[in-house]
Coordinates of C-alpha atoms in Angstrom, one line a residue:
H24 CA 103.0 134.6 148.5
R25 CA 106.5 135.0 149.9
A26 CA 105.6 134.3 153.5
G27 CA 103.9 131.1 152.4
R28 CA 106.8 130.0 150.3
G29 CA 109.3 130.3 153.1
P30 CA 107.9 127.6 155.5
A31 CA 107.1 125.3 152.5
R32 CA 110.6 125.6 151.2
A33 CA 112.1 124.9 154.6
R34 CA 110.0 121.8 155.0
A35 CA 111.0 120.6 151.5
E36 CA 114.7 121.1 152.4
R37 CA 114.2 119.2 155.7
D38 CA 112.5 116.3 153.9
L39 CA 115.2 116.2 151.3
H40 CA 118.0 116.0 153.9
A41 CA 116.1 113.3 155.7
W42 CA 115.6 111.2 152.6
R43 CA 119.3 111.5 151.7
R44 CA 120.3 110.5 155.2
A45 CA 118.1 107.4 154.8
G46 CA 120.2 106.5 151.7
W47 CA 117.7 107.5 149.1
T48 CA 118.6 109.4 145.9
V49 CA 116.1 112.0 144.7
L50 CA 116.3 112.7 141.0
H51 CA 114.4 115.6 139.4
R52 CA 113.5 115.4 135.7
D53 CA 116.4 117.6 134.6
A54 CA 119.0 115.6 136.5
A55 CA 121.9 114.3 134.4
D56 CA 121.2 110.7 135.6
Y57 CA 117.4 110.8 135.2
P58 CA 116.8 107.9 132.7
P59 CA 116.4 109.4 129.2
S60 CA 113.8 106.8 128.1
L61 CA 111.6 107.8 131.0
A62 CA 112.1 111.5 130.5
A63 CA 110.8 111.1 127.0
I64 CA 107.4 109.6 127.8
A65 CA 104.2 111.7 127.8
A66 CA 103.9 112.2 131.5
P67 CA 107.3 111.5 133.1
P68 CA 107.5 111.6 136.9
P69 CA 108.8 115.0 138.0
V70 CA 110.8 113.4 140.8
L71 CA 112.1 109.8 141.2
F72 CA 113.1 108.3 144.5
V73 CA 115.8 105.7 144.2
E74 CA 117.3 103.2 146.6
G75 CA 120.3 101.2 145.4
R76 CA 122.1 101.8 142.1
L77 CA 120.5 103.0 138.9
P78 CA 122.3 101.0 136.2
D79 CA 124.1 102.5 133.3
T80 CA 121.9 100.3 131.1
L81 CA 119.1 102.9 131.7
Q82 CA 121.2 105.8 130.4
R83 CA 120.9 105.1 126.7
E84 CA 119.1 107.5 124.4
A85 CA 115.3 107.5 124.7
G86 CA 113.7 104.2 123.8
R87 CA 117.1 102.4 123.6
A88 CA 117.7 101.5 127.2
D89 CA 119.3 98.1 127.7
A90 CA 116.4 97.0 129.9
V91 CA 113.5 94.6 129.4
A92 CA 110.3 94.7 131.4
V93 CA 108.9 91.3 132.4
V94 CA 105.3 91.4 133.6
G95 CA 102.4 89.1 134.2
T96 CA 99.6 88.1 136.5
R97 CA 99.8 87.9 140.3
A98 CA 97.9 84.6 140.2
A99 CA 100.5 82.9 137.9
S100 CA 100.7 79.2 137.2
P101 CA 103.8 77.3 138.3
W102 CA 104.8 77.0 134.7
A103 CA 104.7 80.8 134.2
L104 CA 106.7 81.4 137.4
A105 CA 109.4 79.0 136.2
F106 CA 109.4 80.5 132.7
A107 CA 109.7 84.1 134.1
G108 CA 112.6 83.1 136.3
R109 CA 114.5 81.4 133.5
L110 CA 113.9 84.2 131.1
A111 CA 115.0 86.9 133.5
E112 CA 118.1 85.0 134.5
R113 CA 119.1 84.6 130.9
L114 CA 118.4 88.3 130.1
A115 CA 120.3 89.5 133.1
A116 CA 123.3 87.2 132.3
A117 CA 123.5 88.9 128.9
G118 CA 123.8 92.3 130.4
L119 CA 120.2 93.5 130.2
T120 CA 118.5 95.0 133.2
V121 CA 115.2 93.3 134.1
V122 CA 112.4 95.8 135.2
S123 CA 109.3 94.7 137.0
G124 CA 106.9 95.8 139.7
L125 CA 107.7 93.7 142.8
A126 CA 104.2 92.3 142.7
L127 CA 103.2 88.7 143.6
G128 CA 103.4 86.2 140.8
V129 CA 105.4 86.9 137.6
D130 CA 107.0 90.1 138.8
A131 CA 108.6 88.4 141.8
A132 CA 109.7 85.4 139.8
A133 CA 111.4 87.8 137.3
H134 CA 113.2 89.7 140.0
H135 CA 114.4 86.4 141.6
G136 CA 115.6 85.1 138.3
A137 CA 117.6 88.2 137.5
L138 CA 119.2 88.1 140.9
A139 CA 120.3 84.6 140.2
A140 CA 122.1 85.5 137.0
D141 CA 125.8 85.3 136.6
P142 CA 126.7 88.1 134.1
A143 CA 130.4 87.0 133.9
L144 CA 129.7 84.7 131.0
D145 CA 127.9 86.9 128.5
A146 CA 128.2 90.5 129.7
A147 CA 131.3 92.6 129.3
F148 CA 130.3 94.4 132.6
D149 CA 128.2 93.6 135.6
P150 CA 125.0 95.8 135.4
A151 CA 122.4 96.3 138.0
R152 CA 120.6 93.0 137.3
T153 CA 117.0 94.2 138.2
V154 CA 115.0 97.3 139.0
A155 CA 111.7 97.2 140.9
V156 CA 109.2 100.0 140.4
L157 CA 107.0 100.5 143.4
G158 CA 103.5 101.9 143.7
S159 CA 104.3 103.1 147.2
G160 CA 107.0 105.1 148.9
L161 CA 110.4 103.4 149.3
D162 CA 109.8 102.9 153.0
R163 CA 106.4 101.3 152.5
V164 CA 107.3 98.3 150.3
H165 CA 104.2 96.6 148.9
P166 CA 103.4 93.7 149.3
R167 CA 105.0 93.4 152.7
Q168 CA 105.9 89.8 152.1
H169 CA 108.4 91.0 149.5
L170 CA 110.4 93.2 151.9
R171 CA 113.2 90.7 151.9
L172 CA 113.2 90.5 148.1
A173 CA 113.3 94.3 148.0
R174 CA 116.4 94.4 150.2
R175 CA 118.1 91.9 147.9
I176 CA 117.3 94.0 144.9
V177 CA 118.9 97.1 146.5
V178 CA 122.2 95.2 146.6
D179 CA 122.2 94.2 142.9
G180 CA 119.9 96.8 141.4
A181 CA 117.5 99.5 142.6
L182 CA 114.1 100.3 143.9
I183 CA 112.4 103.2 142.2
S184 CA 109.2 105.2 143.0
E185 CA 107.6 108.5 142.1
Q186 CA 105.7 108.3 145.4
P187 CA 107.3 110.2 148.3
P188 CA 108.5 108.2 151.3
G189 CA 105.7 107.6 153.7
T190 CA 103.1 107.0 151.0
D191 CA 101.2 103.7 151.1
A192 CA 100.2 102.0 147.9
Y193 CA 96.7 102.8 146.7
P194 CA 94.7 101.4 143.7
G195 CA 95.5 104.4 141.4
S196 CA 99.2 104.1 142.1
F197 CA 99.6 100.9 140.2
P198 CA 98.7 102.2 136.7
R199 CA 101.0 105.1 137.4
R200 CA 103.7 102.6 138.4
N201 CA 103.1 100.6 135.2
R202 CA 103.8 103.6 132.9
I203 CA 107.2 103.9 134.6
I204 CA 107.9 100.2 134.1
A205 CA 107.2 100.5 130.4
G206 CA 109.0 103.8 130.2
L207 CA 112.3 102.5 131.6
A208 CA 112.4 99.5 129.2
R209 CA 113.3 99.1 125.6
G210 CA 110.8 96.2 125.3
V211 CA 108.1 94.5 127.4
V212 CA 107.5 90.8 127.8
I213 CA 104.1 89.6 128.9
I214 CA 104.3 86.1 130.2
E215 CA 100.8 85.2 131.5
A216 CA 97.9 87.6 132.0
P217 CA 94.2 87.6 131.5
R218 CA 92.6 90.3 129.4
R219 CA 91.4 92.3 132.3
S220 CA 94.5 92.9 134.5
G221 CA 97.0 95.5 135.4
V222 CA 99.2 94.2 132.6
E223 CA 96.8 95.9 130.1
H224 CA 97.9 99.3 131.5
T225 CA 101.6 98.3 131.0
L226 CA 100.8 97.1 127.4
T227 CA 98.9 100.3 126.6
F228 CA 101.8 102.5 127.9
A229 CA 104.3 100.3 126.0
L230 CA 102.5 100.8 122.7
E231 CA 102.0 104.5 123.3
Q232 CA 105.7 104.9 124.1
G233 CA 106.8 102.9 121.0
R234 CA 108.3 100.0 123.0
D235 CA 108.7 96.5 121.6
V236 CA 106.1 94.0 123.0
W237 CA 106.5 90.3 123.2
V238 CA 103.8 87.9 124.4
V239 CA 104.4 84.3 125.5
P240 CA 101.8 82.1 123.8
Q241 CA 99.5 80.0 126.0
R242 CA 97.0 77.2 125.6
P243 CA 94.3 78.5 123.3
D244 CA 91.5 77.0 125.4
S245 CA 92.4 79.0 128.5
E246 CA 91.5 82.6 129.4
V247 CA 95.2 83.6 129.4
G248 CA 95.7 81.8 126.1
R249 CA 92.9 83.7 124.5
A250 CA 94.3 87.0 125.9
A251 CA 97.8 86.1 124.5
Y252 CA 96.3 85.3 121.1
R253 CA 94.5 88.6 120.9
R254 CA 97.6 90.5 121.9
I255 CA 99.7 88.7 119.2
R256 CA 96.9 89.2 116.7
D257 CA 97.0 92.9 117.5
G258 CA 100.7 93.2 116.8
A259 CA 102.7 91.9 119.7
A260 CA 105.5 89.4 118.7
P261 CA 105.3 85.9 120.0
L262 CA 108.2 84.9 122.3
A263 CA 109.5 81.4 122.7
D264 CA 112.5 82.0 124.9
A265 CA 115.1 84.6 125.9
G266 CA 116.8 84.1 122.5
D267 CA 114.1 86.1 120.8
V268 CA 114.9 89.1 122.9
L269 CA 118.7 88.6 122.7
D270 CA 118.6 88.3 118.9
A271 CA 117.1 91.8 118.8
Y272 CA 119.2 93.4 121.6
R273 CA 122.3 91.3 121.8
P274 CA 123.0 90.0 118.2
D275 CA 126.7 89.6 119.0
R276 CA 126.2 87.6 122.2
T277 CA 128.3 84.5 122.9
R278 CA 126.5 81.5 121.6
R279 CA 126.8 78.0 123.0
T280 CA 128.4 76.4 120.0
P281 CA 131.8 74.7 119.6
G282 CA 133.2 77.9 118.1
A283 CA 132.3 79.8 121.2
V284 CA 133.8 77.3 123.7
A285 CA 137.2 79.0 123.9
D286 CA 135.6 82.4 124.5
V287 CA 133.3 81.1 127.2
A288 CA 136.2 79.2 128.8
S289 CA 138.4 82.3 128.8
R290 CA 135.7 84.4 130.4
A291 CA 135.0 81.7 133.0
S292 CA 138.7 81.4 133.9
S293 CA 139.4 85.1 134.1
A294 CA 136.2 85.8 136.2
G295 CA 136.7 82.9 138.5
G296 CA 138.8 84.6 141.1
S297 CA 141.6 87.1 141.9
D298 CA 143.9 85.6 144.4
G299 CA 146.9 87.0 142.5
S300 CA 148.5 83.6 141.7
E301 CA 149.7 82.7 138.2
A302 CA 147.1 79.9 138.1
S303 CA 144.3 82.4 139.0
A304 CA 145.3 84.8 136.3
S305 CA 145.8 82.2 133.6
P306 CA 143.0 82.1 131.0
S307 CA 143.9 78.4 130.3
L308 CA 142.5 77.0 133.6
A309 CA 138.9 76.6 132.2
E310 CA 140.3 75.0 129.0
A311 CA 142.5 72.7 131.1
L312 CA 139.5 71.5 133.2
L313 CA 137.4 71.0 130.1
D314 CA 140.1 69.1 128.3
R315 CA 140.5 66.8 131.3
L316 CA 136.8 66.1 131.6
R317 CA 136.5 65.4 127.9
R318 CA 139.5 63.1 127.9
D319 CA 138.9 61.2 131.2
G320 CA 135.2 61.4 131.6
D321 CA 133.4 62.6 134.7
N322 CA 135.6 63.2 137.8
D323 CA 135.6 64.7 141.2
L324 CA 137.3 67.9 142.1
D325 CA 140.4 66.4 143.6
A326 CA 141.2 64.5 140.4
L327 CA 140.6 67.5 138.3
L328 CA 142.6 70.0 140.3
P329 CA 145.8 71.1 138.6
D330 CA 148.9 71.6 140.7
G331 CA 149.0 74.9 142.5
V332 CA 145.4 75.8 141.9
P333 CA 143.3 76.5 145.0
P334 CA 140.1 74.3 145.2
A335 CA 137.9 77.4 145.6
R336 CA 139.4 78.9 142.4
A337 CA 138.7 75.7 140.4
L338 CA 135.1 75.4 141.8
A339 CA 134.4 79.0 140.7
V340 CA 135.6 78.3 137.2
L341 CA 133.6 75.0 137.0
A342 CA 130.5 76.9 138.2
R343 CA 130.8 79.4 135.4
L344 CA 131.4 76.6 132.9
E345 CA 128.3 75.0 134.2
R346 CA 126.2 78.1 133.7
G347 CA 127.7 78.4 130.2
G348 CA 126.4 74.9 129.3
L349 CA 129.8 73.4 129.0
V350 CA 129.9 71.4 132.2
R351 CA 127.2 69.6 134.2
R352 CA 127.1 68.1 137.7
A353 CA 127.3 64.3 137.8
A354 CA 126.4 61.9 140.6
G355 CA 128.4 61.9 143.8
G356 CA 129.5 65.5 143.5
R357 CA 131.4 64.8 140.3
F358 CA 131.6 67.0 137.1
A359 CA 131.2 66.0 133.5
A360 CA 131.7 67.7 130.2
V361 CA 128.6 68.4 128.1
P362 CA 129.0 66.8 124.7
E363 CA 129.7 69.3 122.0
S364 CA 126.9 70.0 119.6
P365 CA 127.6 69.5 115.9
R366 CA 127.9 72.6 113.8

């Protein structure tokens, strides 16, 4: 009745003001920036709490978000952790947002990998590199040992939860979280997970929501290998590396071939700094560094540095060329050109 609604409304308004003062965004399902892919699932969260920046990559039409969920077991092998990190870094560098659940194991490795990406080489813009979906309120990060990781994610991405602030994680909150992970993404990659694990919830939601599903094959004589085999047999696509996802979602991406060298070098040079000098603005700096390395062999920075170019500028360009597979670090702090592959 009306008397009852009055105090409840006042409490809700006080809570909303407090949440906003804390830096959290509160999105209801009809909000313009509520992710369309999530709004289209069977049971979308009526409210989303967001800390950080929701990326534009999530604003595509339903089921077409430029985002990939990377999930797996908490008790991941060292190989799976390394694979998750490399995969997420490559996807984020190509402009895709990596979505995961901030859990121990594969989730954390995926977030770390995405945060390590340098989108300047492949992406025409710098998206939010990773989004973590929590099973708790934004102020009750779970697990607590990932509090520092969560703070890093807020800088280059976002934390999302349907749980109000002040809510601790509970067993039933994780399947609910997993439907959001699948709902935000265009596709889901399962790296390593036994048959009976929380990943099964994510897989089920992904299939129900019509998402692409990739599974990384494993040794067939292991539990996770048999689980991977069954998922592939049931219709998931096998995944060898990030190229499988990028062929589907980024078919026009820059490739590391001789024909792409000029484009990569141009991006590296233009993204390497902004000190206003002619050398900083010139797209030929990366090409000049590459030409010198190819002509003279490996060299240190002093020998490579063109006249009038600040050392920090040249180092930034070399770092981007290194990420692009065109330059490698040599012994003694020197740099060397990577031999060109034959066409």
